[in-house]
mmCIF file of C-alpha atoms and ligand atoms in Angstrom:
data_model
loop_
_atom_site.group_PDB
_atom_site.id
_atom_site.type_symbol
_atom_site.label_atom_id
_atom_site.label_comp_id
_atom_site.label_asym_id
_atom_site.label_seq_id
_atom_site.Cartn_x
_atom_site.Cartn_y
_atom_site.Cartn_z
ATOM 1 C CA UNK A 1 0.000 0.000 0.000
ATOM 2 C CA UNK A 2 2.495 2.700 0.894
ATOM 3 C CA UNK A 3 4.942 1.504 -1.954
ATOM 4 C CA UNK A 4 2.436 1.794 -4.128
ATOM 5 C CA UNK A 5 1.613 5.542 -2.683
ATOM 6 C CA UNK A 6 4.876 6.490 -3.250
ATOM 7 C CA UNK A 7 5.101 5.650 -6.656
ATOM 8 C CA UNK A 8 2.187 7.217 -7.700
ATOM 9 C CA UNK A 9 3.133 9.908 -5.786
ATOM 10 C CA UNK A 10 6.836 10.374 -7.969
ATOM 11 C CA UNK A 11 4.804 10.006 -11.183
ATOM 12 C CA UNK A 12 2.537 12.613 -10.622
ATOM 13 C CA UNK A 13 5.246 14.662 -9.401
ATOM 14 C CA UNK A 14 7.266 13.929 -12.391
ATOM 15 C CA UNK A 15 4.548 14.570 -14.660
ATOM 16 C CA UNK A 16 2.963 17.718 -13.216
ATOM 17 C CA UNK A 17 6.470 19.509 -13.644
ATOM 18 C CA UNK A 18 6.705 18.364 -17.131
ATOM 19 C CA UNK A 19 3.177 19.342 -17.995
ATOM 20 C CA UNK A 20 3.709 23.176 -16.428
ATOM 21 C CA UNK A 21 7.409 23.360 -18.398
ATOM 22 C CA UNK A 22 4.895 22.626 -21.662
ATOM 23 C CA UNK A 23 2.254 25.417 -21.043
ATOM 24 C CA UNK A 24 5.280 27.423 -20.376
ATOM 25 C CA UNK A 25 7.230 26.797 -23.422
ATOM 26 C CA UNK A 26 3.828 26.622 -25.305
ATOM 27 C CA UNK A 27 1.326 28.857 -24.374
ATOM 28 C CA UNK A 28 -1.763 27.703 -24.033
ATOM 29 C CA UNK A 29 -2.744 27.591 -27.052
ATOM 30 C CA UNK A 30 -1.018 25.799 -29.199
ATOM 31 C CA UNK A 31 -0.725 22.557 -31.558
ATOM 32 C CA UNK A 32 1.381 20.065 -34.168
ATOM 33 C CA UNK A 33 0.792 20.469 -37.962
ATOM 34 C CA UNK A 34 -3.055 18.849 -37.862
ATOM 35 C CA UNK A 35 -3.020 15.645 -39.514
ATOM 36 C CA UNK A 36 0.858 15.557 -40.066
ATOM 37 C CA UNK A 37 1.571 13.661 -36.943
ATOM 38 C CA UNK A 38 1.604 9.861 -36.270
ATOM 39 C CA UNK A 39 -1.623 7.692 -36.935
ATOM 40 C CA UNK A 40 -3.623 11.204 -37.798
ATOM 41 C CA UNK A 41 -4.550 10.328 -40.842
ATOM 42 C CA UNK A 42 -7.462 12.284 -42.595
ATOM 43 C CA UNK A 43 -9.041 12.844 -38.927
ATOM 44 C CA UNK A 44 -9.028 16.152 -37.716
ATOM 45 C CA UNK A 45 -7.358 16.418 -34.395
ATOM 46 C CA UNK A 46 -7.878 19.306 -33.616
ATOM 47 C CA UNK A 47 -9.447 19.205 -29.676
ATOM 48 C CA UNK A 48 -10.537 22.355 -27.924
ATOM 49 C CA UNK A 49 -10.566 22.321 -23.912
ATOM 50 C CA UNK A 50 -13.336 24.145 -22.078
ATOM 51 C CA UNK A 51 -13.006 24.577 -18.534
ATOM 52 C CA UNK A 52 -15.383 25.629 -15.866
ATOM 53 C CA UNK A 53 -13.848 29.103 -16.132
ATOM 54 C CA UNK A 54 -10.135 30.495 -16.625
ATOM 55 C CA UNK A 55 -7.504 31.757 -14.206
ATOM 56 C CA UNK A 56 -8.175 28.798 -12.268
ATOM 57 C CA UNK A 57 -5.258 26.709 -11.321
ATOM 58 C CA UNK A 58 -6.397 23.243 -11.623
ATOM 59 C CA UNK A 59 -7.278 23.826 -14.862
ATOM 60 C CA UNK A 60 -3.994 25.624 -16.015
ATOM 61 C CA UNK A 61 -2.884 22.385 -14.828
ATOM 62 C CA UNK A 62 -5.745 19.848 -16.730
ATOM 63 C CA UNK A 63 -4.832 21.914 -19.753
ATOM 64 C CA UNK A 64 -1.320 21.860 -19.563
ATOM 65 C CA UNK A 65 -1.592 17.890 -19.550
ATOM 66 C CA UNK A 66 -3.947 18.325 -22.820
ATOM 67 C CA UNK A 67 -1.533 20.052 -24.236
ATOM 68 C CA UNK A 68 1.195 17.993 -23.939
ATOM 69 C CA UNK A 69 -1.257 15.174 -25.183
ATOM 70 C CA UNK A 70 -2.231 16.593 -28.402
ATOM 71 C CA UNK A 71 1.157 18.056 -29.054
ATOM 72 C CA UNK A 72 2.396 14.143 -28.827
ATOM 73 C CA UNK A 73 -0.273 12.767 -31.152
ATOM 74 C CA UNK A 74 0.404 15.873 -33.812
ATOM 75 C CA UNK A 75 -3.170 17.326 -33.380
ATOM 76 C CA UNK A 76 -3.366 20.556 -32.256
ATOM 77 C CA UNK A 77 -4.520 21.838 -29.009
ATOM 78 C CA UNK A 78 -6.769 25.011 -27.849
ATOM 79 C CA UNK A 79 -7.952 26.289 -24.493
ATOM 80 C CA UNK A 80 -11.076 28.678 -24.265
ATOM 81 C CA UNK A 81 -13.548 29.536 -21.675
ATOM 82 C CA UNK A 82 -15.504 32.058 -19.751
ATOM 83 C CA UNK A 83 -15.048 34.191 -16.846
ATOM 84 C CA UNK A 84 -17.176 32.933 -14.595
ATOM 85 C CA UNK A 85 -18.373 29.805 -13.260
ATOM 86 C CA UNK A 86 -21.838 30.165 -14.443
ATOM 87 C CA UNK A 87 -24.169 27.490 -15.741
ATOM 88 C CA UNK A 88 -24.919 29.306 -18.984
ATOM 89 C CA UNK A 89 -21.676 30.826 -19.438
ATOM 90 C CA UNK A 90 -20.065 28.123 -22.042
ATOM 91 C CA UNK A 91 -23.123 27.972 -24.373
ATOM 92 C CA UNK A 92 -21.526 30.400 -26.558
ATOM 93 C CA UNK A 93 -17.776 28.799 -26.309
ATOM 94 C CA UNK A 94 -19.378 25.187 -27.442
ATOM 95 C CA UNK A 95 -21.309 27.108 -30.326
ATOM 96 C CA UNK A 96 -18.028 29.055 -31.624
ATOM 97 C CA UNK A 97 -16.095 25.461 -31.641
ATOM 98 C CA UNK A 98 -18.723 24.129 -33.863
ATOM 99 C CA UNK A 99 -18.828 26.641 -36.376
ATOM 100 C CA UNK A 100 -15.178 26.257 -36.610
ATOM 101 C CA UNK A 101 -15.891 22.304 -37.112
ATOM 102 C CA UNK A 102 -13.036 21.353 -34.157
ATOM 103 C CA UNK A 103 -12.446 17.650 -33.887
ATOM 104 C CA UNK A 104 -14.015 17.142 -29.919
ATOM 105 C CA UNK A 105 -14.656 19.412 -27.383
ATOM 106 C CA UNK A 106 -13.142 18.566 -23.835
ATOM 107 C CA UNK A 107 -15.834 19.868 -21.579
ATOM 108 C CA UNK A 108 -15.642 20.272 -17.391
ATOM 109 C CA UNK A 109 -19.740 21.584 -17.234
ATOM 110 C CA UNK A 110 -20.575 23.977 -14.607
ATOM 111 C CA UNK A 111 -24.304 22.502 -15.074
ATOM 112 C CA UNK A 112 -25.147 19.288 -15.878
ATOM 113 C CA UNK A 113 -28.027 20.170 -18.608
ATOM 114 C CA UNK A 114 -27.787 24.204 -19.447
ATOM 115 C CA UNK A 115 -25.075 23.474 -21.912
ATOM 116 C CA UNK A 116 -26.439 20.239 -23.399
ATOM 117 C CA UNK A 117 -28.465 21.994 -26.254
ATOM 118 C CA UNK A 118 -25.457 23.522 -27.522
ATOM 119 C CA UNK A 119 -23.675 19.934 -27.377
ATOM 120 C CA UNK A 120 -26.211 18.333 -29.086
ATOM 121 C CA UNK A 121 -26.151 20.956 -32.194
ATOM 122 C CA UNK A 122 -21.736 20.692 -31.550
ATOM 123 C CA UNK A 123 -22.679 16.550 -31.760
ATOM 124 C CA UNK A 124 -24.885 17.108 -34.883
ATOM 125 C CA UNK A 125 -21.600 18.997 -36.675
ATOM 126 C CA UNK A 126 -19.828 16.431 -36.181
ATOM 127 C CA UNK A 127 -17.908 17.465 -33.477
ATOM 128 C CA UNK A 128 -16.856 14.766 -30.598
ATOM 129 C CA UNK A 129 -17.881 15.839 -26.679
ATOM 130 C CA UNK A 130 -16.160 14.730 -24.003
ATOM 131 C CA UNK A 131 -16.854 16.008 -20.507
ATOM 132 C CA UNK A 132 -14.012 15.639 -18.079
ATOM 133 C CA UNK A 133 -13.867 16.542 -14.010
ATOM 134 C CA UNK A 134 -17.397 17.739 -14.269
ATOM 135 C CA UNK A 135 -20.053 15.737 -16.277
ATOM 136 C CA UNK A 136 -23.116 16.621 -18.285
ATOM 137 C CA UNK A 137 -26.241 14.523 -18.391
ATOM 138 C CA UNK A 138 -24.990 11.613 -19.986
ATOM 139 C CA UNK A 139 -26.666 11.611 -23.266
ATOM 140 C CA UNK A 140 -25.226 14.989 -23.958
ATOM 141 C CA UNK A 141 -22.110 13.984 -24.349
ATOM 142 C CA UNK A 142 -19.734 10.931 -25.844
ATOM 143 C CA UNK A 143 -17.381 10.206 -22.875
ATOM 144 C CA UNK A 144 -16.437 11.248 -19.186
ATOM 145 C CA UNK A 145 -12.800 11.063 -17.710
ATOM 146 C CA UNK A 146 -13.697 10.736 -14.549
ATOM 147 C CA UNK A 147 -10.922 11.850 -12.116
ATOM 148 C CA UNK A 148 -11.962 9.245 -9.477
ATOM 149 C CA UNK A 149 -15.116 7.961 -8.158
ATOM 150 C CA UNK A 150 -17.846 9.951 -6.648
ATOM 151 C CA UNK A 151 -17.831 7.416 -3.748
ATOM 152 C CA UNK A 152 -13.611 7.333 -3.551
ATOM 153 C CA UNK A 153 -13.547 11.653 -3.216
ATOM 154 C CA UNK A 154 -17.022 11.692 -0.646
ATOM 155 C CA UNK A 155 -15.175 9.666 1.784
ATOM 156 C CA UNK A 156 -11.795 11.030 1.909
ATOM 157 C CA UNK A 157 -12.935 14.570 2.838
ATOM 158 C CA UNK A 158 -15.288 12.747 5.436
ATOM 159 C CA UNK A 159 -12.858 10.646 6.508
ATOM 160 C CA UNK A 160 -9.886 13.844 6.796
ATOM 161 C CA UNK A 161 -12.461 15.733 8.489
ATOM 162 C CA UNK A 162 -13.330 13.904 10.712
ATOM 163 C CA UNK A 163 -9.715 12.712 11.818
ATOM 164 C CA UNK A 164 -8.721 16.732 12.365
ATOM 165 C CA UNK A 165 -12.094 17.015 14.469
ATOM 166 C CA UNK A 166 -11.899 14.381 16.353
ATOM 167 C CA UNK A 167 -15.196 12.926 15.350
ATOM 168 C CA UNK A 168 -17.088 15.340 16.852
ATOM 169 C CA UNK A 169 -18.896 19.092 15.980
ATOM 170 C CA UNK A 170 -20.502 21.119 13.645
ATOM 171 C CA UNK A 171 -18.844 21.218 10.446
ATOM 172 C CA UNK A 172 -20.088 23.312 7.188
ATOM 173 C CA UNK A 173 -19.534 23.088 3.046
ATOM 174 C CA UNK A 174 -17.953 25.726 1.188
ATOM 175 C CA UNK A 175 -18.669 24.279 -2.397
ATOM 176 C CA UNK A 176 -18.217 25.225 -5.685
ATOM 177 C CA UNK A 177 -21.000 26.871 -8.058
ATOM 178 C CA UNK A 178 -24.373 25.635 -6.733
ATOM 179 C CA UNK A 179 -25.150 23.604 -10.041
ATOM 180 C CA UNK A 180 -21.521 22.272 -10.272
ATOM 181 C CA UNK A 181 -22.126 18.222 -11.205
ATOM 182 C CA UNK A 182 -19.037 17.523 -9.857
ATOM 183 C CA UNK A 183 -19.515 18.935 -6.537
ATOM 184 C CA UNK A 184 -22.965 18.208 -6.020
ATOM 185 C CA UNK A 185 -22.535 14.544 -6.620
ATOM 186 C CA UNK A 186 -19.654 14.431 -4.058
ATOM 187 C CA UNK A 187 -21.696 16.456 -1.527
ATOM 188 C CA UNK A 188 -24.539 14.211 -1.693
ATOM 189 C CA UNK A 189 -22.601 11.166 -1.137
ATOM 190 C CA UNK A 190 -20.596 13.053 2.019
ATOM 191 C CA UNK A 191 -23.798 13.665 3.866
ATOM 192 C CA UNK A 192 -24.255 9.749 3.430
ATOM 193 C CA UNK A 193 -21.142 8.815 4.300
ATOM 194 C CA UNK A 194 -21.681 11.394 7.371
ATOM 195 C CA UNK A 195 -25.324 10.257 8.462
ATOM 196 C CA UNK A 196 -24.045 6.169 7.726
ATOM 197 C CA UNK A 197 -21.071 6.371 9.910
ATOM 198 C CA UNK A 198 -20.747 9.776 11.984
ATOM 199 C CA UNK A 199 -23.443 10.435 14.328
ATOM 200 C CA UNK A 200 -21.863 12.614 16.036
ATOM 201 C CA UNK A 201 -20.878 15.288 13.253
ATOM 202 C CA UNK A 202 -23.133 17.940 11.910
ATOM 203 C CA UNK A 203 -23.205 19.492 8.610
ATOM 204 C CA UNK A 204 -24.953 22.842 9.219
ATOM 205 C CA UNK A 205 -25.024 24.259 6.034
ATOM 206 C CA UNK A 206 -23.217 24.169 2.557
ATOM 207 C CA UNK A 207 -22.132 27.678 1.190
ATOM 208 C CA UNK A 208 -21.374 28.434 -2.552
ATOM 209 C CA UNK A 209 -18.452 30.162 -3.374
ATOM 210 C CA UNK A 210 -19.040 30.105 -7.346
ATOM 211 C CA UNK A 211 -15.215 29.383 -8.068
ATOM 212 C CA UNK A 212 -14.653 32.579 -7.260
ATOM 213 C CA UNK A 213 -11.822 33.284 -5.047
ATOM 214 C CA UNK A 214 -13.511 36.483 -3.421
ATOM 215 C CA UNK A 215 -16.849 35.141 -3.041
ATOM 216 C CA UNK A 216 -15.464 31.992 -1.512
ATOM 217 C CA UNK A 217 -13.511 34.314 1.507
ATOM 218 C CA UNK A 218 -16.452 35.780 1.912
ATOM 219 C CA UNK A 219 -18.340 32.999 2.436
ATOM 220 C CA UNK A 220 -15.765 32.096 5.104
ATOM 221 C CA UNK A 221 -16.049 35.008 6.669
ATOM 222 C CA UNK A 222 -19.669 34.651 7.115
ATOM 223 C CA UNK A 223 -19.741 30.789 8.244
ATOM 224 C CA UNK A 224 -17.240 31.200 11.331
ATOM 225 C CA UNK A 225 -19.551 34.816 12.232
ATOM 226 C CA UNK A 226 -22.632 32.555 12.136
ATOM 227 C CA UNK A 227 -21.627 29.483 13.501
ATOM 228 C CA UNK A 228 -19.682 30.250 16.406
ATOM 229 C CA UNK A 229 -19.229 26.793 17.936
ATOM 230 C CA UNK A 230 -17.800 25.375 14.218
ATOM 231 C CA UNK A 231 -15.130 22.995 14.215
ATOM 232 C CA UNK A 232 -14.197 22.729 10.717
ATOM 233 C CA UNK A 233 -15.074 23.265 6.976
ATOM 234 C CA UNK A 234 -14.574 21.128 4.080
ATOM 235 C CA UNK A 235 -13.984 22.602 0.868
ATOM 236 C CA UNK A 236 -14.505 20.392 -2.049
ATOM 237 C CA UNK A 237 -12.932 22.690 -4.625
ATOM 238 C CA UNK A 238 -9.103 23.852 -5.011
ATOM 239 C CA UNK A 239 -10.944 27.727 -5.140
ATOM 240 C CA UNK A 240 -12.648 27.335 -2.001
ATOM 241 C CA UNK A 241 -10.227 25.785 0.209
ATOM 242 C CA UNK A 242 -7.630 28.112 -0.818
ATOM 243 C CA UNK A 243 -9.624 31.236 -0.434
ATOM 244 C CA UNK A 244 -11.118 29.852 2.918
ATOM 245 C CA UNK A 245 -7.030 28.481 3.994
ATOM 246 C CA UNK A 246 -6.338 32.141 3.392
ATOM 247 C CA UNK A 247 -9.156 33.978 5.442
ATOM 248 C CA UNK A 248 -8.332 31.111 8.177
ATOM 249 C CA UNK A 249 -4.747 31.926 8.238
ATOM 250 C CA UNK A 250 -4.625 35.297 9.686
ATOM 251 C CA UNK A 251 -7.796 34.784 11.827
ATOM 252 C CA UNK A 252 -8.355 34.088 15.378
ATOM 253 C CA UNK A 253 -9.599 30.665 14.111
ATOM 254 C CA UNK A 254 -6.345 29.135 12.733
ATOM 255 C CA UNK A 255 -5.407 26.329 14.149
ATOM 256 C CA UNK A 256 -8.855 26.426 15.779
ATOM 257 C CA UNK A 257 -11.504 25.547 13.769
ATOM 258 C CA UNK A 258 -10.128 22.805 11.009
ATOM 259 C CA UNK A 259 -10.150 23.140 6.918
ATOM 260 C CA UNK A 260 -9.680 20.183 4.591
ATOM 261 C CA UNK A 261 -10.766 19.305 1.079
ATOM 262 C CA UNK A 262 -9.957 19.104 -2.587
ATOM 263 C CA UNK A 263 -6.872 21.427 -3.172
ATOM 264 C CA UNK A 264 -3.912 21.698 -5.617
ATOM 265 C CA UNK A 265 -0.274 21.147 -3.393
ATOM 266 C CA UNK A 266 0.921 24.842 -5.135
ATOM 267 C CA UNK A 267 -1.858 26.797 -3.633
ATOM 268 C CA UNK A 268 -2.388 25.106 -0.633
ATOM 269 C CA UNK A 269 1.589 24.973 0.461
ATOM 270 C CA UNK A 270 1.705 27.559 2.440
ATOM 271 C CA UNK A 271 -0.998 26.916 4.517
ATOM 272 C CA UNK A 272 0.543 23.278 5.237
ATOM 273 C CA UNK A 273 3.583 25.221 5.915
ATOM 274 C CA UNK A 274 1.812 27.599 8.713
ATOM 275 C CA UNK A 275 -0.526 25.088 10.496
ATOM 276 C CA UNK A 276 -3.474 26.328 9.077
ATOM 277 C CA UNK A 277 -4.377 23.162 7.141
ATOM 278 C CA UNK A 278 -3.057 19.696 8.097
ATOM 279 C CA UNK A 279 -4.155 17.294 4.716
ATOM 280 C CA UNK A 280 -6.452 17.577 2.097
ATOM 281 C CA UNK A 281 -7.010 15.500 -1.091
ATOM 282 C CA UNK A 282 -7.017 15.619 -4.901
ATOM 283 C CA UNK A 283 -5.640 13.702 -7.954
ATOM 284 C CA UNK A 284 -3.317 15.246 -11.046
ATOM 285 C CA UNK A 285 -5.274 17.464 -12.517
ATOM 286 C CA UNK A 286 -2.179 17.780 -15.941
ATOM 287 C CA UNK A 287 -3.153 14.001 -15.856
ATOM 288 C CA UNK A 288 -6.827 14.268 -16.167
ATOM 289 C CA UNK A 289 -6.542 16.425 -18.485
ATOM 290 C CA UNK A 290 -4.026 14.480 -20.772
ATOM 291 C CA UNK A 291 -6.475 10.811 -20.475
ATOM 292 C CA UNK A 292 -9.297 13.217 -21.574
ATOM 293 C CA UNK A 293 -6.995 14.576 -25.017
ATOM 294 C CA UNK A 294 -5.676 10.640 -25.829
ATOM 295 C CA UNK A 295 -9.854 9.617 -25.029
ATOM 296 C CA UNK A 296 -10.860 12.246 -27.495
ATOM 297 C CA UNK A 297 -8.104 11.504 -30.134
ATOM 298 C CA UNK A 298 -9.539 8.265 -30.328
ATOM 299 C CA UNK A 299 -13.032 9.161 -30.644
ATOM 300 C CA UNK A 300 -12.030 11.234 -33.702
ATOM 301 C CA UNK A 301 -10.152 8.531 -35.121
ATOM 302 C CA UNK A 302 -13.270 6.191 -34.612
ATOM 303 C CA UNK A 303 -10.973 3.661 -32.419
ATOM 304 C CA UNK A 304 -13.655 3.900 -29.750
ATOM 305 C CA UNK A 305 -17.649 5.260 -29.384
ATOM 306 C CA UNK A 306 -17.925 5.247 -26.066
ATOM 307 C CA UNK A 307 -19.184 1.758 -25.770
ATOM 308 C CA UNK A 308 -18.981 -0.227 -22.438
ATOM 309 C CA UNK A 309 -15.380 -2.251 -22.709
ATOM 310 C CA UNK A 310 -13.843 0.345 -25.554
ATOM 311 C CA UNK A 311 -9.984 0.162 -25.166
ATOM 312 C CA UNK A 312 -7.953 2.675 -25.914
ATOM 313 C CA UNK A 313 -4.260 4.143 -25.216
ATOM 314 C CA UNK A 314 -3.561 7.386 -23.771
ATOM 315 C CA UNK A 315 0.153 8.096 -24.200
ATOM 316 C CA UNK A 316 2.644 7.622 -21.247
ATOM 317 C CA UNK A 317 -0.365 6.316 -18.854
ATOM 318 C CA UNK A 318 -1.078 3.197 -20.608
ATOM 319 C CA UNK A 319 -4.247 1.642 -21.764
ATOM 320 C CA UNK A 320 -7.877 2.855 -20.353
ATOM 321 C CA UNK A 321 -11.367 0.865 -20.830
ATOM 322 C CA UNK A 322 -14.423 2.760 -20.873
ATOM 323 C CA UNK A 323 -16.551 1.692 -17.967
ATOM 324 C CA UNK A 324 -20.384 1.942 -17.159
ATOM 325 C CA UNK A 325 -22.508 4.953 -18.632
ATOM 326 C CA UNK A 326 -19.623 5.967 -21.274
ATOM 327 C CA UNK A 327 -17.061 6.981 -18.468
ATOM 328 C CA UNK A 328 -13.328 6.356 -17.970
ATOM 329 C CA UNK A 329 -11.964 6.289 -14.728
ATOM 330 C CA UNK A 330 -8.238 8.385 -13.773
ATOM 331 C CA UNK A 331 -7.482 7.004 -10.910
ATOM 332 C CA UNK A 332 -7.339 7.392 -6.890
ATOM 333 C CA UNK A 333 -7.815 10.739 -4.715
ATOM 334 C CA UNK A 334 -4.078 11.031 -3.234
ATOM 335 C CA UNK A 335 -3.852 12.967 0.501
ATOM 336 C CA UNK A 336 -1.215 15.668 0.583
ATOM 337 C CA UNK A 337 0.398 16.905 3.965
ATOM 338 C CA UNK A 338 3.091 18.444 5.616
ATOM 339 C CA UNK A 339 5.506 15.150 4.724
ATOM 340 C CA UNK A 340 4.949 14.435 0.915
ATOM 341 C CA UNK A 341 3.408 18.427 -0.364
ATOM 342 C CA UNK A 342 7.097 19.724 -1.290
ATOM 343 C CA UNK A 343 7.222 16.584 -3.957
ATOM 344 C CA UNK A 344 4.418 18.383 -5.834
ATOM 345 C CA UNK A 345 4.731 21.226 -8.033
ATOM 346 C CA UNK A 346 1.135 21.364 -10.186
HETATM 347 C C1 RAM B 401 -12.165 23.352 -8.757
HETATM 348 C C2 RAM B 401 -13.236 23.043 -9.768
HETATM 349 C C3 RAM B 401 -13.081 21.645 -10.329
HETATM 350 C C4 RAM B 401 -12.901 20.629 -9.221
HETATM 351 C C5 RAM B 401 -11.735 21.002 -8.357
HETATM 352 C C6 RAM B 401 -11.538 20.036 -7.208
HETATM 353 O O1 RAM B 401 -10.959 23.624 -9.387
HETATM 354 O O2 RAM B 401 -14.491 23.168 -9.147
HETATM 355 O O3 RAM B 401 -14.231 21.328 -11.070
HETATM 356 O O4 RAM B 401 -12.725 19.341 -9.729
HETATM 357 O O5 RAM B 401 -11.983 22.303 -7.806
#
């Protein structure tokens, strides 16, 4: 068990540091000559990523893996993307890739059916959708790269929270946007996991921060004024926990009331450092993100449709199967701490 921790935990390393020296050297946007490179062939590869929103880290990081995927296959690589974290706010991103008649879209959905109009009418082009971190409905789109299971990320953040609380007190949710797919499935399951097998916690509210990091301090703010007798917060998004680490670090609280979550090791170090924050959880985000470019590669090329048992190979992480309901699964949430965070640089 540990071995095998610690070699996952080198090749994520490794790989996170050569994803960020790509979108350094790169931009992010970027490609190969399109249909020049290796097993191309007539296919257009070209594959546009649309995240939630930009200027957030995690997916600087997803993208940079893309990046480096396409680049290796010779297709050519794109990053666009609103503002904010809104659930209408990529309807007109998913139109603009149609018209241009990209190869797939690479889709984390801030709502799991406001955008599925505009997928269908992408779909109808021509144009392959796969959703990745944050899923549509299913029949909206071809494939999801699931990071790890709903289940898998529920119970680590109930599990780390309860550890740093000793298994007592009122804890609260700072989440994501309040249509998020992603979060929403991973709350749901938390307040199972926290009914099924700690009676003695209580969730007293969940708080949106809408990916935002000044609306998530805020939000904060306002839980530890409200609930004065709250022992910790758990922050399913890499926003949230590091707006909330920050508002926690220079408060009367640190070290008092307890913060754990989903966060990214770069934005999150410094709170490790200071005692503000003693673990939280995630997965490689410039991994994700690269599974999701080799998955849509080989929807373009017609290798796989998304059928149940589909093999296909993504790169330098081997072969993947497509699972249940069109998804592929990454991998394992990984807990970062004070020992192993200065391996990590994503
Ligand atoms: C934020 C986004 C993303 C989520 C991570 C954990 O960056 O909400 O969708 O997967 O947090």
């Amino acid at each position: 068990m540990f071995t095998q921790h610690r070699t996952r935990r080198l090749g994520m390393a490794l790989t996170a540091m050569a994803a960020a020296a790509a979108l350094t050297l790169t931009g992010c946007a970027s490609g190969g000559d399109n249909g020049g490179g290796e097993g191309g062939g007539d296919a257009d590869l070209s594959v546009t990523f649309l995240p939630k929103n930009l200027g957030n880290p995690y997916f600087d990081t997803s993208s940079a893996g893309g990046t480096e995927a396409v680049e290796e296959f010779g297709g050519e690589f794109a990053e666009v993307g609103p503002s904010e974290a809104s659930p209408t706010s990529q309807v007109s991103f998913i139109q603009t890739a149609a018209q241009q008649g990209v190869g797939a879209l690479v889709v984390s959905a801030n709502d799991p059916e406001a955008i599925c109009d505009a997928l269908d009418e992408a779909r109808d082009a021509g144009v392959k959708v796969v959703t990745f971190d944050s899923d549509t409905n299913p029949e909206c789109r071809d494939l999801f790269i699931n990071q790890a299971t709903a289940e898998g990320i529920a119970k680590i953040q109930v599990d780390l929270i309860a550890e740093q609380i000793g298994g007592a007190g009122q804890i609260a949710i700072l989440s994501a946007s309040a249509n998020a797919t992603n979060q929403n499935a991973w709350i749901e399951l938390m307040e199972e996991e926290l009914a099924a097998n700690h009676p003695d916690i209580e969730l007293v509210e969940t708080v949106y921060g809408d990916d935002d990091d000044q609306t998530s301090f805020d939000k904060t703010a306002a839980l530890l004024q409200t609930y004065p007798e709250l022992k910790g917060i758990v922050s399913p998004t890499t926003v949230g926990i590091a707006a909330a680490a920050r508002y926690l670090s220079t408060s009367e609280y640190k070290g008092q009331v307890a913060l754990t979550g989903l966060g990214t090791p770069n934005q999150m170090r410094e709170y490790v450092e200071d005692g503000t924050v003693t673990a939280f959880a995630l997965w490689n985000p410039a991994d994700l993100g690269y599974l999701a470019a080799y998955a849509a590669k080989a929807l373009i090329e017609g290798e796989i449709t998304g059928e149940e048992g589909d093999t296909f190979e993504a790169g330098k992480l081997g072969d993947y199967e497509v699972g249940p309901d069109a998804t592929v699964l990454l991998g394992d949430p990984y807990v970062f701490d004070a020992e192993n965070i200065g391996d990590f640089d994503f």
